[in-house]
Steps between C-alpha positions, in 0.01 A plus 500: 500500500302666784240604234477153384455377855228762573328414177496127571382569854219720384365242247519233756305723761240573225465124434454422865236760527317368190500149661375624833229706339397187286499276798284743695250545210469117492440462872262791527276351213547159623636367162548122447850384560549403132432856388727649766780268366433602151517881587836449698647294224419741236643802693827289581530426123462864415767592750728239357452600156569880598806424715651269232437708201251280347237752438441385140176661415591816676823529291319440181236758579770771543621435137359641179228291332708395212778367718245330731341318194843381386590359834168339552531343138835366581397355836161359430413485138613129450285400806196669406535374141462138629176571694200294353293808477715694270608204274470613139455879574707770315835616629360849516240395755741308707735802514241727618359271765858427644561882509193548728559203736625574846748262682431429862630281779277306739616321813393143582141433617370834361169525317543644157126456374214430715212282394178696391693845497450722195719416202709799480843344424669191395846366571774310317736285716869594441658297793373295786168313533138574611209279600147526371238467784115504512282541803246215545289462819729745680809297426768606250602226248806499281375423132813573307856663485658746264876534427726697301325632161150421627236768502249566786184698504443524116170314488343769751650789279392368166155382587453782751391262784608481860834328549462130515781407725709653800865510374760461787864492485692195611837672516661818396363598166534759219188561311415726194184693570287658217185722562176386328418854360853535355486139352171577323606833374795326327305234362245728360761646272583148381183337403640187336708422798194546723324197317811304523505553868146415538549177297791401722292557812207291378735204376685515843156460682411204287836319534473529875220254506404624841129519622538851623663619195235334279248722670714803445541405117136471467430838669783661296359373166146625592652848585669480163175421323326797667799725414571597859873436493734803532759375262473612142367217293491472131275325231771272428519376866122428503521324156793288623299388797193445299303719742210648277357672815824702561535573131154637488566716799811638350350564165220696678776722647562598139836324463639487153376159352800489273773568775798267450781342697880534433461263210217675338249225602150648580261344732302367180823306418509332839131428516495348145804281587322371820180432308313710755183601291343711761820719543524523118143612461540755763806653331331517172194671637711770661679567173820281492668469164445138365818559265751646749847377444752433760886555468529152326224552250250287690127584485216374729363273239831324471508451868162332492602281211821383682273388787239356273233705672208470247251709668755788549597470143163543388438791727793682375433445145154615549622811642740568192818318610720409203810272493645707227562798736774299678823340377356215311841384399595459851173318596571244205843442617392428853228269388751307266740486803228335707414265218150624533335455145146574630642852638640566155157411349332742755732773383405442145132477613515841653658665181878475590758411249712229633768547219581849622856535662550650848721794568831329466392321174434167623189330392285210638632268206862538631380409843295205396794352302724550814228316702486219242116538470409389157132566549550851580744535219242372260228724651727811451577403147141461424472860637755626253810505706814575288800267492735770373465740792785484749471534887664745722835347397432439134418137502208385305260224607655256243854560629383446857346157404798404314742586787269322766444192295113524479472272189122494500501890510749506223281270287198695575685826380630320191131374407341833574384690198639827619855377550754622262820308432775666657845424352696724745475552860636849620632529846495842658846643590400603845267295747458633844421288805122582533261323735291259299142370564556154346747220559864490402585701180850538352678543164317293219836413354782327698852656416827337607719696741857584437724472805657822415170683508421386861771691657544837308811699535557719802500820305157642401239261663646480846589854509137626449169416684348178376189298575485218749694194358250228394643148482390283213549119543274424214761414242678269732202291543402197291185693346722779405747280326225309322329819370831635391556189292140484361530866374832401321704731714870452627525339841584749779790273589668594152628824378257714284557792270541844634185645368283224680705549814436884487142446458475267797699715721265795433203311631407479877299188577241525765523277827250230529371385831234282644237648725266298728272538786418191702256692712273507174570141414766587237816318596631409161494873394511692173797615294511880463754773407651676801370848520736792519419579873414349822178690519394374148578144612253549791241638276545201266418272808203711578362463156571121475387392826248767624687647795785733556795280627673592819819300424673350213690180577732261334405127447705431825310764697761793501352845511581698179522881567662629173424441122878481453526181703277307247664306212394324187315169594429580862171371654325781689213444758245773585368494862262708681554689838343233726662196326842346497613302210621149607743311270350173383 
């Protein structure tokens, strides 16, 4: 006990001596009262953290690096992940950044960053609040405030210019500090993330709509064009911005003109999709491959054709670009799904075979039938499309037309010279729930359901792993009863023979849902098959409406978070991140 008292007394005496020394220093140098208060507040806070065992950073520094990184990840990863500057970067980069950040406490009314000082560090606010001040005509003015999760000093660090604001705490704050040199060293090893960070900064400056920030944005863009930024920049970044000056500067640095992003897309893919003739010409002059394929089989010529950029198409063709080097079957299916006959004709004009299937076996003809576009169907038949080839699930174009009731297309098939009379229709034994490009597709024949087959015995099926249950209300609908009667089949309300019952029990019918997007003017929606996963459902929304949905809602506005919650006949609504769906 005596030792504890002596130890406590010694620390108190040391604190008193430190305060006296600081006060003498301030008086001797005639420091302003505000600076004296900041000095004393900081020393008092340090004494409190030492005496109360709150030396967080000192404790972390005494541990091995692996343990420090794990603790920092647990405490701060979720906070840093939400900072606008790091939106969309890789988990690896975030983990490395969090491991190098230092947590510090600041008392109220203390300056964290001074206006016009060198940009050596930036800070992320963990707790508390800070004010942003500028000095005008010798008077400090508050121009903003930062709260938990905000970042300060990043503009000076990234653009390497004097700090724009003085950052001063309003109350006790905890901040994460990261050194500029350490930050740039980490980003240098993650070039793709560096371009994402720079894009986030430029977009943030635009969104602020502040006269000061507009000047900073203009100066930053000029620095980018001159290649004076310390962040590693890629050709894809320059092509995405349409900045031919920056692109030319990077190419003169001997960067690989065929470098690609994580999806295999090169700068030429991006420039062609945006119709930027200058960027395309620069890349071709520096040796970019005009027939490079990305991970989905797309080539630059197809990107230009999708955007109907005539001048870029001609430029690529003149430099040896060929549509046949890409997945022509995929291109044809996309054109058919978009009901774009002119795009299909352009594919043919460039030497592509629109009758070729894509990787999963589907052809443009199957998609055109599902879309009910008789003009495209006729065009594809004229190009030699076969009626006997099945899609990824074995359904032929004629079966799809019969199932979906496209009478005009059925008559076209019957009158077409290449059509053969088919007396029997075979149905594959196994049909998996695969995401489709077209509208709703299901069994071409409608079979009645035996009540005994709906609930199988407990032994066997329930004892093993089984796929998600998919409900089927089709046979209870008026259309189902009429279709069964027209085909001469027994009513599903009456007993049927065991063979038919066994056949019906062995089939799994896909769930049908209606998807819509009021933001894009589609409130009525389209009938589609429910994909097998929630991610595929989001991808379906992105392909249908041109953006990746942030939410999937029910017709009543309820948020859907799992594919298991969706049932046959549901109406799903895709919404973006900044819009809320309102029930009509």
